[in-house]
Each structure stands twice: as structure tokens, then as C-alpha cells.
């Protein structure tokens, strides 16, 4: 009798573990990422290649390789964009992204880091959740995590695109202008970005890029 009960208990436990395993499997939304994705970085007054190279931890020659439009010097025009290469990883089995390490300066806030330093490639909330520092007390000269989302494509949408830029829109840009600039049909851009309304300030979108 006792034996029977413990057997039953064991079976329930095993069943529970199976269900748990199943749930975890279903819940893991990504399995592998890809070696290359771009961060479409909007260059503002005062930023330069050295700075961008530091922020993203990418050597300048690596950045130049994907931006043949930049003259081989440290001057880049503000108001233009550059594609910063990075590896797109499956983080926590949950989503595709890359966590950059940023060294804070005096007066930095999570909002400032997202909006200014990382040019809206991420947002305040998404920076806050990957750091243990109280948002009101971020130490100066400390390393903080900055997670930028990315994608490697979606074969259910189209098999033709495997390289994407994480692209924060600037005021004046919209679905139509993105489609015109990238040469990708609007319908396809919408399907790669379900739920996005393609407006500045509503989070970055994923735009197919040319290698
Ligand atoms: C590059 O930008 C950084 C940050 O804005 C600045 O401190 C540095 O002096 C600049 N370097 C050059 C060569 O302009
Ligand atoms: C980021 O977005 C904010 C508005 O939410 C804007 O004020 C800021 O200029 C943007 N940053 C860059 C680098 O474009
Ligand atoms: C990044 O992706 C996660 C998961 O899809 C989402 O919850 C989050 O809002 C995204 N962050 C940004 C800045 O787009
Ligand atoms: C950054 O992320 C790593 C890995 O999750 C974590 O160990 C570290 O404590 C985080 N840094 C901060 C400042 O929270
Ligand atoms: C787009 O969505 C954002 C929130 O994600 C909202 O603040 C904004 O007003 C929306 N813009 C348009 C044009 O619908």
C-alpha cells in the first residue's frame, strides 16, 4: 500500500517534470542566432568613429568594411546612418539580441544611454531590466548592460532575407520611406515587424540589409 502510494507519487512527479520540460521547450522562443546583424546608428553632432567603435566594441576597420560610403578617416557626417556589425544571439532562450557593455559617464541615466548614446536602438525599459543598479543611482564610470534586439529573419515570412538592421526611425521616416530606401515591399516590412506602427519613438524595426 505504502509502496503503491509512493509509486503514484513518483508517477505524478515524473508527469509533472515532463509537463514542465514541455512548457520550457515551448517557451524557449529562439534556439540559435546568426553571426551578423547591423545596428543602424544615427550619427549625431559630436560622435565619431572612435566613439562608435568604443560603444559597440567593434574595431574601426570592421565598421568600415560594412560602410564603404565612409571616407577612411575619423570624420563622419552627422545626420547620416552607419551600419554597425554585431552578432545576433539567442539570449536566455527567449529572444534575439546582443548585450553591449557600456561604461557610464557622469550624469548618465538609462534613458540617456538608450536615447543618446545608443541612438534609440533600445529603450529605457529594456536597459533597466538587464541592470541591477537602481535607475536613480547609476554609478559613474561603471559597466552597464545595454541590450539591443535583432533578428536573423523569419522563414515563414520570406526565405530571401537573412541579414537585418535594427533600425530606429527618425522623425519623418515611416513605412513608405523605409520601403523606398531599402527596396523592400511595404507588405514584407510589415510582416517582419508585426505590431509595429513604423513611427519615430515607437521602438526600432527590423529592415533587411544588403551584405
Ligand atoms: C570623438 O567623440 C568623443 C565623444 O563625443 C570625443 O570625446 C572625442 O574627443 C572625439 N574624438 C575626435 C578625434 O574628434
Ligand atoms: C531618440 O528619440 C528621442 C525621442 O524619443 C529623440 O529626442 C532623440 O533625438 C533620439 N535620438 C537620436 C540619436 O536620434
Ligand atoms: C526587445 O524584444 C523584447 C522581446 O520581444 C521586447 O519585449 C522588447 O520591448 C524589445 N525592446 C525594444 C527596445 O524594442
Ligand atoms: C550585466 O549582465 C550580467 C549577465 O546577466 C550580470 O551578471 C551583471 O550583473 C549585469 N550588470 C549589471 C550592472 O547589472
Ligand atoms: C505608434 O505607437 C506608439 C506606441 O508604441 C504611439 O506612442 C504612437 O502614438 C503611435 N503612432 C502612430 C502614428 O500611430
GROMACS .gro file of C-alpha atoms and ligand atoms in nm:
model
  281
    1UNK     CA    1   0.000   0.000   0.000
    2UNK     CA    2   0.269   0.243   0.106
    3UNK     CA    3   0.468   0.134  -0.189
    4UNK     CA    4   0.174   0.199  -0.417
    5UNK     CA    5   0.133   0.549  -0.286
    6UNK     CA    6   0.494   0.635  -0.333
    7UNK     CA    7   0.477   0.485  -0.681
    8UNK     CA    8   0.180   0.701  -0.761
    9UNK     CA    9   0.363   1.000  -0.619
   10UNK     CA   10   0.662   0.920  -0.830
   11UNK     CA   11   0.448   0.896  -1.140
   12UNK     CA   12   0.286   1.227  -1.069
   13UNK     CA   13   0.626   1.381  -1.016
   14UNK     CA   14   0.754   1.234  -1.341
   15UNK     CA   15   0.448   1.356  -1.527
   16UNK     CA   16   0.497   1.698  -1.371
   17UNK     CA   17   0.858   1.709  -1.485
   18UNK     CA   18   0.754   1.609  -1.836
   19UNK     CA   19   0.494   1.884  -1.849
   20UNK     CA   20   0.746   2.133  -1.712
   21UNK     CA   21   1.001   2.027  -1.969
   22UNK     CA   22   0.740   2.061  -2.240
   23UNK     CA   23   0.642   2.410  -2.124
   24UNK     CA   24   1.006   2.519  -2.107
   25UNK     CA   25   1.058   2.383  -2.457
   26UNK     CA   26   0.756   2.566  -2.591
   27UNK     CA   27   0.852   2.882  -2.409
   28UNK     CA   28   1.205   2.894  -2.549
   29UNK     CA   29   1.142   3.114  -2.846
   30UNK     CA   30   1.481   3.105  -3.012
   31UNK     CA   31   1.747   2.840  -3.046
   32UNK     CA   32   2.023   2.997  -3.245
   33UNK     CA   33   2.108   3.341  -3.367
   34UNK     CA   34   2.333   3.449  -3.651
   35UNK     CA   35   2.687   3.584  -3.684
   36UNK     CA   36   2.587   3.909  -3.841
   37UNK     CA   37   2.327   4.177  -3.787
   38UNK     CA   38   2.351   4.554  -3.814
   39UNK     CA   39   2.272   4.832  -3.574
   40UNK     CA   40   2.159   5.125  -3.782
   41UNK     CA   41   2.325   5.403  -3.587
   42UNK     CA   42   2.210   5.757  -3.644
   43UNK     CA   43   2.514   5.981  -3.624
   44UNK     CA   44   2.462   6.297  -3.420
   45UNK     CA   45   2.678   6.604  -3.382
   46UNK     CA   46   2.995   6.520  -3.195
   47UNK     CA   47   3.004   6.147  -3.249
   48UNK     CA   48   3.289   5.996  -3.444
   49UNK     CA   49   3.413   5.654  -3.545
   50UNK     CA   50   3.634   5.615  -3.239
   51UNK     CA   51   3.335   5.678  -3.015
   52UNK     CA   52   3.106   5.441  -3.206
   53UNK     CA   53   3.379   5.178  -3.215
   54UNK     CA   54   3.405   5.201  -2.834
   55UNK     CA   55   3.032   5.190  -2.773
   56UNK     CA   56   2.981   4.877  -2.978
   57UNK     CA   57   3.315   4.714  -2.903
   58UNK     CA   58   3.387   4.677  -3.274
   59UNK     CA   59   3.722   4.771  -3.429
   60UNK     CA   60   3.704   5.063  -3.675
   61UNK     CA   61   3.821   4.853  -3.976
   62UNK     CA   62   3.534   4.613  -3.908
   63UNK     CA   63   3.286   4.901  -3.915
   64UNK     CA   64   3.442   5.049  -4.230
   65UNK     CA   65   3.416   4.713  -4.403
   66UNK     CA   66   3.036   4.736  -4.400
   67UNK     CA   67   3.021   5.110  -4.467
   68UNK     CA   68   3.210   5.176  -4.789
   69UNK     CA   69   3.048   5.521  -4.807
   70UNK     CA   70   3.265   5.645  -4.518
   71UNK     CA   71   3.593   5.804  -4.623
   72UNK     CA   72   3.886   5.642  -4.449
   73UNK     CA   73   3.911   5.898  -4.174
   74UNK     CA   74   3.761   5.965  -3.838
   75UNK     CA   75   3.513   6.220  -3.965
   76UNK     CA   76   3.161   6.102  -4.024
   77UNK     CA   77   2.880   6.330  -4.118
   78UNK     CA   78   2.612   6.390  -3.860
   79UNK     CA   79   2.260   6.319  -3.980
   80UNK     CA   80   2.371   6.006  -4.164
   81UNK     CA   81   2.350   5.643  -4.060
   82UNK     CA   82   2.610   5.378  -4.033
   83UNK     CA   83   2.561   5.003  -4.010
   84UNK     CA   84   2.749   4.871  -3.709
   85UNK     CA   85   2.800   4.494  -3.736
   86UNK     CA   86   2.732   4.271  -3.437
   87UNK     CA   87   2.645   3.910  -3.364
   88UNK     CA   88   2.278   3.837  -3.304
   89UNK     CA   89   2.242   3.585  -3.021
   90UNK     CA   90   1.961   3.388  -2.866
   91UNK     CA   91   1.951   3.539  -2.516
   92UNK     CA   92   1.805   3.333  -2.228
   93UNK     CA   93   1.650   3.106  -2.491
   94UNK     CA   94   1.394   3.379  -2.517
   95UNK     CA   95   1.469   3.643  -2.779
   96UNK     CA   96   1.738   3.750  -3.023
   97UNK     CA   97   1.964   4.029  -2.911
   98UNK     CA   98   2.310   4.139  -2.817
   99UNK     CA   99   2.419   4.285  -2.487
  100UNK     CA  100   2.681   4.557  -2.520
  101UNK     CA  101   2.879   4.674  -2.221
  102UNK     CA  102   2.875   5.049  -2.177
  103UNK     CA  103   3.099   5.241  -1.938
  104UNK     CA  104   2.891   5.516  -1.777
  105UNK     CA  105   2.988   5.881  -1.777
  106UNK     CA  106   2.897   6.139  -1.514
  107UNK     CA  107   2.521   6.208  -1.522
  108UNK     CA  108   2.416   5.911  -1.733
  109UNK     CA  109   2.066   5.774  -1.693
  110UNK     CA  110   1.918   5.462  -1.852
  111UNK     CA  111   1.707   5.691  -2.067
  112UNK     CA  112   2.010   5.889  -2.183
  113UNK     CA  113   2.207   5.574  -2.257
  114UNK     CA  114   1.920   5.436  -2.468
  115UNK     CA  115   1.822   5.756  -2.647
  116UNK     CA  116   2.151   5.938  -2.692
  117UNK     CA  117   2.444   5.701  -2.656
  118UNK     CA  118   2.273   5.412  -2.835
  119UNK     CA  119   2.061   5.640  -3.056
  120UNK     CA  120   1.727   5.470  -2.974
  121UNK     CA  121   1.849   5.124  -3.075
  122UNK     CA  122   1.699   5.025  -2.740
  123UNK     CA  123   1.479   5.194  -2.485
  124UNK     CA  124   1.498   5.292  -2.120
  125UNK     CA  125   1.294   4.995  -2.000
  126UNK     CA  126   1.495   4.741  -2.194
  127UNK     CA  127   1.820   4.880  -2.049
  128UNK     CA  128   1.678   4.891  -1.699
  129UNK     CA  129   1.572   4.525  -1.691
  130UNK     CA  130   1.924   4.399  -1.764
  131UNK     CA  131   2.094   4.601  -1.493
  132UNK     CA  132   2.088   4.569  -1.117
  133UNK     CA  133   2.157   4.940  -1.047
  134UNK     CA  134   1.869   5.147  -0.916
  135UNK     CA  135   1.767   5.376  -1.205
  136UNK     CA  136   1.801   5.675  -0.974
  137UNK     CA  137   2.151   5.575  -0.861
  138UNK     CA  138   2.357   5.464  -1.154
  139UNK     CA  139   2.722   5.491  -1.054
  140UNK     CA  140   2.963   5.693  -1.268
  141UNK     CA  141   3.231   5.500  -1.456
  142UNK     CA  142   3.059   5.166  -1.409
  143UNK     CA  143   2.984   4.900  -1.665
  144UNK     CA  144   2.618   4.864  -1.755
  145UNK     CA  145   2.448   4.621  -1.991
  146UNK     CA  146   2.276   4.757  -2.296
  147UNK     CA  147   2.066   4.503  -2.483
  148UNK     CA  148   1.977   4.568  -2.845
  149UNK     CA  149   1.724   4.343  -3.017
  150UNK     CA  150   1.793   4.187  -3.354
  151UNK     CA  151   1.659   3.931  -3.598
  152UNK     CA  152   1.801   3.674  -3.835
  153UNK     CA  153   1.487   3.663  -4.046
  154UNK     CA  154   1.177   3.452  -4.048
  155UNK     CA  155   1.147   3.171  -4.299
  156UNK     CA  156   0.769   3.182  -4.263
  157UNK     CA  157   0.775   3.536  -4.399
  158UNK     CA  158   1.044   3.505  -4.666
  159UNK     CA  159   1.349   3.291  -4.721
  160UNK     CA  160   1.513   3.565  -4.927
  161UNK     CA  161   1.628   3.777  -4.634
  162UNK     CA  162   1.878   3.669  -4.369
  163UNK     CA  163   2.062   3.990  -4.283
  164UNK     CA  164   1.878   4.262  -4.095
  165UNK     CA  165   1.942   4.602  -3.946
  166UNK     CA  166   1.787   4.703  -3.617
  167UNK     CA  167   1.657   5.039  -3.726
  168UNK     CA  168   1.521   5.318  -3.502
  169UNK     CA  169   1.314   5.555  -3.711
  170UNK     CA  170   1.389   5.925  -3.717
  171UNK     CA  171   1.108   6.184  -3.728
  172UNK     CA  172   0.979   6.198  -4.084
  173UNK     CA  173   1.057   5.836  -4.158
  174UNK     CA  174   0.777   5.586  -4.197
  175UNK     CA  175   0.686   5.258  -4.360
  176UNK     CA  176   0.675   5.420  -4.701
  177UNK     CA  177   1.018   5.585  -4.676
  178UNK     CA  178   1.173   5.266  -4.536
  179UNK     CA  179   1.034   5.068  -4.824
  180UNK     CA  180   1.161   5.321  -5.076
  181UNK     CA  181   1.507   5.336  -4.921
  182UNK     CA  182   1.553   4.963  -4.870
  183UNK     CA  183   1.376   4.846  -5.184
  184UNK     CA  184   1.177   4.602  -4.972
  185UNK     CA  185   0.798   4.596  -5.031
  186UNK     CA  186   0.592   4.756  -4.755
  187UNK     CA  187   0.390   4.442  -4.703
  188UNK     CA  188   0.705   4.243  -4.633
  189UNK     CA  189   0.838   4.505  -4.389
  190UNK     CA  190   0.508   4.487  -4.204
  191UNK     CA  191   0.525   4.110  -4.185
  192UNK     CA  192   0.880   4.120  -4.047
  193UNK     CA  193   0.761   4.370  -3.785
  194UNK     CA  194   0.420   4.259  -3.664
  195UNK     CA  195   0.264   4.511  -3.430
  196UNK     CA  196   0.492   4.799  -3.522
  197UNK     CA  197   0.340   5.123  -3.644
  198UNK     CA  198   0.667   5.239  -3.803
  199UNK     CA  199   0.692   5.575  -3.634
  200UNK     CA  200   0.979   5.752  -3.463
  201UNK     CA  201   0.967   5.688  -3.091
  202UNK     CA  202   0.784   5.355  -3.112
  203UNK     CA  203   1.092   5.132  -3.096
  204UNK     CA  204   1.332   5.006  -3.360
  205UNK     CA  205   1.214   4.793  -3.653
  206UNK     CA  206   1.399   4.524  -3.846
  207UNK     CA  207   1.488   4.613  -4.202
  208UNK     CA  208   1.652   4.372  -4.447
  209UNK     CA  209   2.004   4.487  -4.530
  210UNK     CA  210   2.246   4.410  -4.807
  211UNK     CA  211   2.563   4.226  -4.708
  212LIG     C1  212   3.515   6.160  -3.061
  212LIG     O1  213   3.397   6.173  -2.984
  212LIG     C2  214   3.417   6.170  -2.844
  212LIG     C3  215   3.281   6.169  -2.777
  212LIG     O2  216   3.195   6.264  -2.831
  212LIG     C4  217   3.504   6.288  -2.803
  212LIG     O3  218   3.527   6.285  -2.664
  212LIG     C5  219   3.637   6.280  -2.879
  212LIG     O4  220   3.714   6.393  -2.850
  212LIG     C6  221   3.612   6.273  -3.029
  212LIG     N1  222   3.738   6.250  -3.098
  212LIG     C7  223   3.774   6.318  -3.205
  212LIG     C8  224   3.902   6.279  -3.268
  212LIG     O5  225   3.704   6.406  -3.252
  213LIG     C1  226   1.582   5.926  -2.973
  213LIG     O1  227   1.443   5.953  -2.960
  213LIG     C2  228   1.413   6.073  -2.888
  213LIG     C3  229   1.263   6.086  -2.882
  213LIG     O2  230   1.207   5.976  -2.817
  213LIG     C4  231   1.475   6.192  -2.959
  213LIG     O3  232   1.455   6.308  -2.882
  213LIG     C5  233   1.625   6.168  -2.977
  213LIG     O4  234   1.679   6.274  -3.054
  213LIG     C6  235   1.651   6.036  -3.049
  213LIG     N1  236   1.794   6.011  -3.053
  213LIG     C7  237   1.862   6.008  -3.169
  213LIG     C8  238   2.009   5.986  -3.158
  213LIG     O5  239   1.810   6.020  -3.277
  214LIG     C1  240   1.307   4.366  -2.744
  214LIG     O1  241   1.237   4.244  -2.760
  214LIG     C2  242   1.160   4.209  -2.646
  214LIG     C3  243   1.106   4.070  -2.671
  214LIG     O2  244   1.044   4.061  -2.794
  214LIG     C4  245   1.053   4.314  -2.623
  214LIG     O3  246   0.976   4.282  -2.510
  214LIG     C5  247   1.120   4.449  -2.602
  214LIG     O4  248   1.023   4.551  -2.588
  214LIG     C6  249   1.211   4.482  -2.719
  214LIG     N1  250   1.287   4.602  -2.686
  214LIG     C7  251   1.299   4.702  -2.771
  214LIG     C8  252   1.379   4.817  -2.724
  214LIG     O5  253   1.249   4.702  -2.882
  215LIG     C1  254   2.502   4.261  -1.672
  215LIG     O1  255   2.458   4.130  -1.708
  215LIG     C2  256   2.535   4.027  -1.648
  215LIG     C3  257   2.485   3.895  -1.706
  215LIG     O2  258   2.349   3.883  -1.693
  215LIG     C4  259   2.521   4.034  -1.497
  215LIG     O3  260   2.599   3.933  -1.437
  215LIG     C5  261   2.565   4.172  -1.449
  215LIG     O4  262   2.543   4.184  -1.309
  215LIG     C6  263   2.487   4.280  -1.521
  215LIG     N1  264   2.539   4.412  -1.484
  215LIG     C7  265   2.470   4.495  -1.408
  215LIG     C8  266   2.533   4.628  -1.383
  215LIG     O5  267   2.361   4.469  -1.361
  216LIG     C1  268   0.276   5.438  -3.260
  216LIG     O1  269   0.284   5.362  -3.140
  216LIG     C2  270   0.336   5.434  -3.030
  216LIG     C3  271   0.343   5.340  -2.913
  216LIG     O2  272   0.410   5.225  -2.949
  216LIG     C4  273   0.245   5.553  -3.000
  216LIG     O3  274   0.302   5.629  -2.895
  216LIG     C5  275   0.232   5.641  -3.124
  216LIG     O4  276   0.141   5.744  -3.100
  216LIG     C6  277   0.187   5.559  -3.243
  216LIG     N1  278   0.193   5.645  -3.362
  216LIG     C7  279   0.102   5.642  -3.458
  216LIG     C8  280   0.124   5.734  -3.573
  216LIG     O5  281   0.003   5.569  -3.452
   0.00000   0.00000   0.00000
